[in-house]
């Protein structure tokens, strides 16, 4: 069977399931989510056995230790996945929310109501916990999920999906609400990306390469996630103690995530005082600084190239430059930003207003760590990813962002003259 | 210069203009909109002279009378365009609206604020009035517009754009807020569709072929508009007088538009009474009926094929079928709907609830003409098109739908632990 035919079959089953899911009440969906959590724990041995296959294969293939670690499931990680599903159950149901409404002059009642997308495709890398997270968020938002994890996690994903499907069915919802995309080759990913009309939206989660290829090849509407070339700008009017704390937290609290800082800009008026302090503090945390000529006056700073300013390191590295003024900082950010998160440190209201207005990003921080751009931190309760595009959703995507809307118009025979 | 280079140049100029537009106050934008209206009227002779060239060319090429009519501008149509710009000026500014906000447990203030997309590309056919409409809606929503009309209207569009650019500049905003896409070949359209990163969103307006090609070829995010294979379902519990009025209005009040009805479904229990009445009434309005076997018992009805059920006629034609029950009507609509507008005629609350919940379309009507799916009728004041996709905007798109959002997060030094 060709990859297109396979995708068509699973997508049509997902479509059928989506009709039931769209009409399921919150009670039924929450019961299914708890059943999913219960079953993940009850059937931990089979999931862990499947995971052991993936881990053994990765080790045999010589995968680096951090990759093997991301792949590995434990009782504790399974508990975390189960808790994640229960957390989603505890959230309000976005489906049916009336976004706006009015009564028109002719008496027609207009309501714009949240509805599920229908069929959501997810393409993601490495970590098998995403399989449960994505299935839970899709189910709660009334969407059927077509999941395509990385082939390195295929045994784990298959075991998790089987457990989740059984749990969904035990709750009276169609098992096909959760499906893995069949096939292990790039052909099946490609077929998924071309399944316009069968799949309503595609969400890639992973590295920049994966996301770029989905965005460029897909005819299905895509929500682009995650790449963060994140700047912290230390203004002339910054409180330098705060600035130091914010730069360190933004860069080093966790380096492998999209909301960590990758570039530091410092106003020239405070460079003399701030550079020695920030360079010392970063170097104490083993951060390599790729700096401009001002920064290169200090020991251990290496000269930055344009490539450095364009790079999302996701590691203990940072690019850095001194800028003559706020406008130069804004211009630099406009040139290099990936539109994820940008921060200013300043006590000057006018500078904060100018920066937040002029910088175009999913999140703009004033005197706050860039690490706060996160669905959990924002209070959304669950997050499917962080959108860096401007269409539909921008920034952390919670349950509401996993819905579309429809207009329901009710009358008693109104016609247009 | 290659089409790619040309598009890159205009898009970069649009980007620069968008920075200023995004920060322009409502007062400045409204003044520019009034200046655009004033100048269109003051410079009517040059616009009409340019339009006469397009009309003469179309006539020489043997274009049908209705196409030539759509192309033709008159003093009255120019007044309509000017009034449209003033109407947009009278609407609230969507930019800066706070969509949601909260104070987090750590004291961070979170606000989700509407911001412009940045650079909006429009690809549209025939009618030159779209040039002014689109420019006005983009300007009010803070977006720079890259406009690509049809080559048949090229002289008119060039004249209108020149007038609008002069007016924008006279109001102190950058003239490059409004630009025509240079080049008259398909290469320039193709380059526009591949200008990901330079153009934030692309909105095609026109026939099904145009929209499909943009959706399939574009790497820039697209908002799909307009194809409407619209059904009216007459339920067993319908008031048949209302049903007759609604079918006639939905089909014949204006046939060339996407919200006109293209297909009629009738519950078997009322077919005996309703079919003779609706067939006679439609035939009196010169509507050709493509019906199933039940309908074909009547004189003048021609047999429907699957192709008829799939067709958006945009003409005095309608497909028609008798269905055994509500569920069969829903199944038929799920199979053939383009997701634009679907209507039920019923006095039965349960049937209305089931239909509005189960039918997945941008607008679902209960006892109302399908012709009401329209930004003006919905009270949005202005409309850039009707989205038939589920991502970002669905249904009539007004000023709010021409924006994205950003999160502004303000603190006093908060870091993540």
CSV table of N, CA and C in Angstrom, one decimal, chain A residues 112-214:
chain,number,residue,atom,x,y,z
A,112,UNK,N,-20.5,33.3,17.8
A,112,UNK,CA,-19.3,32.7,17.3
A,112,UNK,C,-18.8,31.7,18.4
A,113,UNK,N,-18.8,30.5,18.0
A,113,UNK,CA,-18.6,29.4,19.0
A,113,UNK,C,-17.3,28.6,18.7
A,114,UNK,N,-16.5,28.3,19.8
A,114,UNK,CA,-15.3,27.5,19.6
A,114,UNK,C,-15.7,26.1,19.2
A,115,UNK,N,-15.1,25.6,18.2
A,115,UNK,CA,-15.2,24.2,17.8
A,115,UNK,C,-13.8,23.6,17.5
A,116,UNK,N,-13.7,22.2,17.6
A,116,UNK,CA,-12.4,21.6,17.3
A,116,UNK,C,-12.0,21.9,15.9
A,117,UNK,N,-10.7,21.8,15.6
A,117,UNK,CA,-10.2,21.8,14.2
A,117,UNK,C,-10.8,20.6,13.5
A,118,UNK,N,-10.8,19.4,14.1
A,118,UNK,CA,-11.2,18.1,13.5
A,118,UNK,C,-10.0,17.1,13.6
A,119,UNK,N,-9.1,17.1,12.6
A,119,UNK,CA,-8.0,16.2,12.6
A,119,UNK,C,-6.7,17.0,12.7
A,120,UNK,N,-5.9,16.7,13.8
A,120,UNK,CA,-4.7,17.4,14.0
A,120,UNK,C,-3.5,16.4,13.8
A,121,UNK,N,-2.6,16.8,12.9
A,121,UNK,CA,-1.4,16.0,12.8
A,121,UNK,C,-0.2,16.6,13.6
A,122,UNK,N,0.5,15.8,14.3
A,122,UNK,CA,1.7,16.2,15.0
A,122,UNK,C,2.9,15.5,14.5
A,123,UNK,N,4.0,16.2,14.2
A,123,UNK,CA,5.2,15.6,13.8
A,123,UNK,C,6.3,16.0,14.9
A,124,UNK,N,6.9,15.1,15.6
A,124,UNK,CA,7.7,15.5,16.7
A,124,UNK,C,8.9,14.5,16.8
A,125,UNK,N,9.9,15.0,17.5
A,125,UNK,CA,11.2,14.2,17.6
A,125,UNK,C,11.3,13.6,19.0
A,126,UNK,N,12.2,12.6,19.0
A,126,UNK,CA,12.7,12.0,20.3
A,126,UNK,C,11.8,11.7,21.4
A,127,UNK,N,11.4,12.6,22.3
A,127,UNK,CA,10.8,12.2,23.5
A,127,UNK,C,9.4,11.6,23.4
A,128,UNK,N,9.3,10.3,23.9
A,128,UNK,CA,8.0,9.6,23.8
A,128,UNK,C,6.9,10.2,24.6
A,129,UNK,N,7.2,11.0,25.7
A,129,UNK,CA,6.2,11.6,26.5
A,129,UNK,C,5.3,12.5,25.7
A,130,UNK,N,5.8,13.1,24.5
A,130,UNK,CA,5.0,13.9,23.7
A,130,UNK,C,3.8,13.2,23.2
A,131,UNK,N,3.9,11.9,23.0
A,131,UNK,CA,2.8,11.1,22.5
A,131,UNK,C,1.6,11.2,23.4
A,132,UNK,N,1.8,11.1,24.7
A,132,UNK,CA,0.7,11.2,25.7
A,132,UNK,C,0.3,12.6,25.8
A,133,UNK,N,1.2,13.5,25.9
A,133,UNK,CA,0.8,15.0,26.0
A,133,UNK,C,-0.1,15.4,24.9
A,134,UNK,N,0.4,15.1,23.6
A,134,UNK,CA,-0.3,15.6,22.5
A,134,UNK,C,-1.7,14.9,22.4
A,135,UNK,N,-1.7,13.6,22.7
A,135,UNK,CA,-3.0,12.9,22.6
A,135,UNK,C,-4.0,13.5,23.6
A,136,UNK,N,-3.5,13.8,24.8
A,136,UNK,CA,-4.4,14.4,25.8
A,136,UNK,C,-4.9,15.8,25.4
A,137,UNK,N,-4.1,16.6,25.0
A,137,UNK,CA,-4.5,18.0,24.6
A,137,UNK,C,-5.4,17.9,23.4
A,138,UNK,N,-5.1,17.1,22.4
A,138,UNK,CA,-6.0,16.9,21.3
A,138,UNK,C,-7.4,16.4,21.7
A,139,UNK,N,-7.4,15.4,22.6
A,139,UNK,CA,-8.7,14.8,23.0
A,139,UNK,C,-9.5,15.8,23.7
A,140,UNK,N,-8.9,16.6,24.6
A,140,UNK,CA,-9.7,17.5,25.4
A,140,UNK,C,-10.2,18.6,24.5
A,141,UNK,N,-9.5,19.0,23.5
A,141,UNK,CA,-10.0,20.1,22.6
A,141,UNK,C,-10.9,19.5,21.5
A,142,UNK,N,-11.2,18.2,21.6
A,142,UNK,CA,-12.1,17.6,20.7
A,142,UNK,C,-11.6,17.2,19.3
A,143,UNK,N,-10.2,17.2,19.2
A,143,UNK,CA,-9.6,16.9,18.0
A,143,UNK,C,-9.1,15.4,17.9
A,144,UNK,N,-9.2,14.8,16.8
A,144,UNK,CA,-8.6,13.5,16.6
A,144,UNK,C,-7.1,13.7,16.3
A,145,UNK,N,-6.2,12.9,16.9
A,145,UNK,CA,-4.8,13.2,16.7
A,145,UNK,C,-4.2,12.1,15.8
A,146,UNK,N,-3.4,12.6,14.9
A,146,UNK,CA,-2.5,11.7,14.0
A,146,UNK,C,-1.1,12.0,14.4
A,147,UNK,N,-0.4,11.1,15.1
A,147,UNK,CA,0.8,11.3,15.7
A,147,UNK,C,2.0,10.7,15.0
A,148,UNK,N,3.0,11.5,14.7
A,148,UNK,CA,4.2,10.9,14.0
A,148,UNK,C,5.4,11.3,14.8
A,149,UNK,N,5.8,10.4,15.7
A,149,UNK,CA,7.0,10.6,16.5
A,149,UNK,C,8.3,10.2,15.7
A,150,UNK,N,9.4,10.3,16.3
A,150,UNK,CA,10.6,9.9,15.6
A,150,UNK,C,10.8,8.4,15.6
A,151,UNK,N,11.4,7.9,14.6
A,151,UNK,CA,11.6,6.4,14.5
A,151,UNK,C,12.4,5.9,15.6
A,152,UNK,N,13.2,6.7,16.2
A,152,UNK,CA,14.1,6.2,17.3
A,152,UNK,C,13.2,5.8,18.5
A,153,UNK,N,12.0,6.3,18.6
A,153,UNK,CA,11.1,6.0,19.7
A,153,UNK,C,9.9,5.2,19.3
A,154,UNK,N,10.1,4.5,18.2
A,154,UNK,CA,8.9,3.8,17.6
A,154,UNK,C,8.2,2.8,18.5
A,155,UNK,N,9.0,2.0,19.2
A,155,UNK,CA,8.5,0.9,20.0
A,155,UNK,C,7.7,1.6,21.2
A,156,UNK,N,8.3,2.6,21.8
A,156,UNK,CA,7.7,3.3,22.9
A,156,UNK,C,6.4,3.9,22.5
A,157,UNK,N,6.4,4.6,21.4
A,157,UNK,CA,5.3,5.3,20.9
A,157,UNK,C,4.1,4.3,20.6
A,158,UNK,N,4.5,3.2,20.0
A,158,UNK,CA,3.5,2.2,19.6
A,158,UNK,C,2.8,1.7,20.9
A,159,UNK,N,3.6,1.4,21.9
A,159,UNK,CA,3.1,0.9,23.2
A,159,UNK,C,2.2,1.9,23.9
A,160,UNK,N,2.7,3.1,23.9
A,160,UNK,CA,1.9,4.2,24.5
A,160,UNK,C,0.6,4.4,23.8
A,161,UNK,N,0.7,4.5,22.5
A,161,UNK,CA,-0.6,4.7,21.7
A,161,UNK,C,-1.6,3.6,21.9
A,162,UNK,N,-1.1,2.3,22.0
A,162,UNK,CA,-2.0,1.2,22.2
A,162,UNK,C,-2.7,1.3,23.5
A,163,UNK,N,-2.0,1.7,24.6
A,163,UNK,CA,-2.6,1.9,25.9
A,163,UNK,C,-3.6,3.0,25.8
A,164,UNK,N,-3.2,4.1,25.2
A,164,UNK,CA,-4.1,5.3,25.2
A,164,UNK,C,-5.4,4.9,24.4
A,165,UNK,N,-5.2,4.2,23.3
A,165,UNK,CA,-6.4,3.9,22.4
A,165,UNK,C,-7.4,3.0,23.2
A,166,UNK,N,-6.8,2.0,23.9
A,166,UNK,CA,-7.7,1.1,24.7
A,166,UNK,C,-8.4,1.9,25.8
A,167,UNK,N,-7.7,2.9,26.4
A,167,UNK,CA,-8.3,3.7,27.4
A,167,UNK,C,-9.4,4.6,26.9
A,168,UNK,N,-9.2,5.2,25.7
A,168,UNK,CA,-10.2,6.0,25.1
A,168,UNK,C,-11.4,5.2,24.8
A,169,UNK,N,-11.2,4.0,24.2
A,169,UNK,CA,-12.4,3.1,23.9
A,169,UNK,C,-13.1,2.7,25.1
A,170,UNK,N,-12.4,2.5,26.2
A,170,UNK,CA,-13.1,2.0,27.4
A,170,UNK,C,-14.0,3.1,28.0
A,171,UNK,N,-13.7,4.4,27.6
A,171,UNK,CA,-14.5,5.5,28.1
A,171,UNK,C,-15.6,5.8,27.1
A,172,UNK,N,-15.8,5.0,26.1
A,172,UNK,CA,-16.9,5.1,25.2
A,172,UNK,C,-16.7,6.1,24.0
A,173,UNK,N,-15.4,6.5,23.9
A,173,UNK,CA,-15.1,7.3,22.7
A,173,UNK,C,-14.3,6.5,21.7
A,174,UNK,N,-14.3,6.9,20.4
A,174,UNK,CA,-13.6,6.0,19.4
A,174,UNK,C,-12.1,6.0,19.6
A,175,UNK,N,-11.6,4.7,19.6
A,175,UNK,CA,-10.1,4.6,19.7
A,175,UNK,C,-9.4,5.4,18.7
A,176,UNK,N,-10.0,5.6,17.5
A,176,UNK,CA,-9.3,6.3,16.4
A,176,UNK,C,-9.1,7.8,16.7
A,177,UNK,N,-9.6,8.2,17.9
A,177,UNK,CA,-9.3,9.6,18.3
A,177,UNK,C,-7.7,9.7,18.5
A,178,UNK,N,-7.1,8.6,18.7
A,178,UNK,CA,-5.6,8.6,18.8
A,178,UNK,C,-5.0,7.6,17.9
A,179,UNK,N,-4.2,8.0,16.9
A,179,UNK,CA,-3.6,7.1,16.0
A,179,UNK,C,-2.2,7.5,15.7
A,180,UNK,N,-1.3,6.5,15.6
A,180,UNK,CA,0.0,6.8,15.1
A,180,UNK,C,0.0,6.7,13.6
A,181,UNK,N,0.8,7.6,13.0
A,181,UNK,CA,0.9,7.5,11.5
A,181,UNK,C,1.7,6.3,11.2
A,182,UNK,N,1.1,5.4,10.3
A,182,UNK,CA,1.8,4.2,10.0
A,182,UNK,C,3.0,4.5,9.1
A,183,UNK,N,4.0,3.5,9.1
A,183,UNK,CA,5.1,3.6,8.2
A,183,UNK,C,6.2,4.4,8.9
A,184,UNK,N,7.4,4.0,8.6
A,184,UNK,CA,8.6,4.5,9.3
A,184,UNK,C,9.5,5.4,8.4
A,185,UNK,N,9.1,5.5,7.2
A,185,UNK,CA,9.9,6.2,6.3
A,185,UNK,C,9.5,7.7,6.1
A,186,UNK,N,10.3,8.5,5.4
A,186,UNK,CA,10.0,9.8,5.2
A,186,UNK,C,8.7,9.9,4.3
A,187,UNK,N,8.5,8.9,3.5
A,187,UNK,CA,7.3,8.9,2.6
A,187,UNK,C,6.0,9.2,3.4
A,188,UNK,N,5.9,8.6,4.6
A,188,UNK,CA,4.7,8.7,5.3
A,188,UNK,C,4.5,10.1,5.9
A,189,UNK,N,5.7,10.7,6.3
A,189,UNK,CA,5.6,12.1,6.7
A,189,UNK,C,5.2,13.0,5.6
A,190,UNK,N,5.8,12.7,4.4
A,190,UNK,CA,5.5,13.5,3.2
A,190,UNK,C,4.0,13.4,2.9
A,191,UNK,N,3.5,12.2,2.9
A,191,UNK,CA,2.1,12.0,2.6
A,191,UNK,C,1.2,12.7,3.6
A,192,UNK,N,1.6,12.7,4.9
A,192,UNK,CA,0.9,13.5,5.9
A,192,UNK,C,0.9,15.0,5.6
A,193,UNK,N,2.0,15.5,5.1
A,193,UNK,CA,2.1,16.9,4.8
A,193,UNK,C,1.3,17.3,3.6
A,194,UNK,N,1.0,16.3,2.7
A,194,UNK,CA,0.2,16.6,1.5
A,194,UNK,C,-1.2,16.3,1.6
A,195,UNK,N,-1.7,15.9,2.9
A,195,UNK,CA,-3.0,15.4,3.0
A,195,UNK,C,-4.0,16.6,3.3
A,196,UNK,N,-3.9,17.6,2.5
A,196,UNK,CA,-4.8,18.7,2.6
A,196,UNK,C,-6.3,18.3,2.4
A,197,UNK,N,-7.2,18.7,3.3
A,197,UNK,CA,-8.6,18.3,3.2
A,197,UNK,C,-8.8,17.1,4.1
A,198,UNK,N,-7.8,16.3,4.3
A,198,UNK,CA,-8.0,15.2,5.2
A,198,UNK,C,-7.5,15.5,6.6
A,199,UNK,N,-6.4,16.3,6.7
A,199,UNK,CA,-5.9,16.8,8.0
A,199,UNK,C,-6.1,18.3,8.0
A,200,UNK,N,-6.6,18.8,9.2
A,200,UNK,CA,-6.9,20.2,9.2
A,200,UNK,C,-5.8,21.1,9.6
A,201,UNK,N,-4.9,20.6,10.4
A,201,UNK,CA,-3.7,21.4,10.8
A,201,UNK,C,-2.6,20.5,11.2
A,202,UNK,N,-1.4,20.9,10.9
A,202,UNK,CA,-0.2,20.1,11.2
A,202,UNK,C,0.7,21.0,12.1
A,203,UNK,N,1.2,20.3,13.2
A,203,UNK,CA,2.0,21.0,14.2
A,203,UNK,C,3.3,20.3,14.3
A,204,UNK,N,4.4,20.8,13.8
A,204,UNK,CA,5.7,20.2,13.9
A,204,UNK,C,6.3,20.7,15.2
A,205,UNK,N,6.9,19.7,16.0
A,205,UNK,CA,7.6,20.1,17.2
A,205,UNK,C,9.0,19.4,17.2
A,206,UNK,N,10.0,20.2,17.2
A,206,UNK,CA,11.4,19.7,17.2
A,206,UNK,C,12.4,20.7,16.7
A,207,UNK,N,13.5,20.3,16.1
A,207,UNK,CA,14.5,21.2,15.7
A,207,UNK,C,14.2,22.0,14.5
A,208,UNK,N,15.0,23.0,14.3
A,208,UNK,CA,14.8,24.0,13.2
A,208,UNK,C,14.6,23.3,11.9
A,209,UNK,N,15.4,22.3,11.6
A,209,UNK,CA,15.4,21.6,10.4
A,209,UNK,C,14.1,20.9,10.1
A,210,UNK,N,13.6,20.2,11.1
A,210,UNK,CA,12.2,19.6,11.0
A,210,UNK,C,11.2,20.6,10.7
A,211,UNK,N,11.2,21.7,11.4
A,211,UNK,CA,10.1,22.7,11.3
A,211,UNK,C,10.2,23.3,9.9
A,212,UNK,N,11.4,23.7,9.5
A,212,UNK,CA,11.5,24.3,8.2
A,212,UNK,C,11.0,23.4,7.1
A,213,UNK,N,11.3,22.1,7.2
A,213,UNK,CA,10.9,21.2,6.1
A,213,UNK,C,9.4,21.0,6.1
A,214,UNK,N,8.8,21.0,7.2
A,214,UNK,CA,7.3,20.9,7.3
A,214,UNK,C,6.7,22.1,6.7
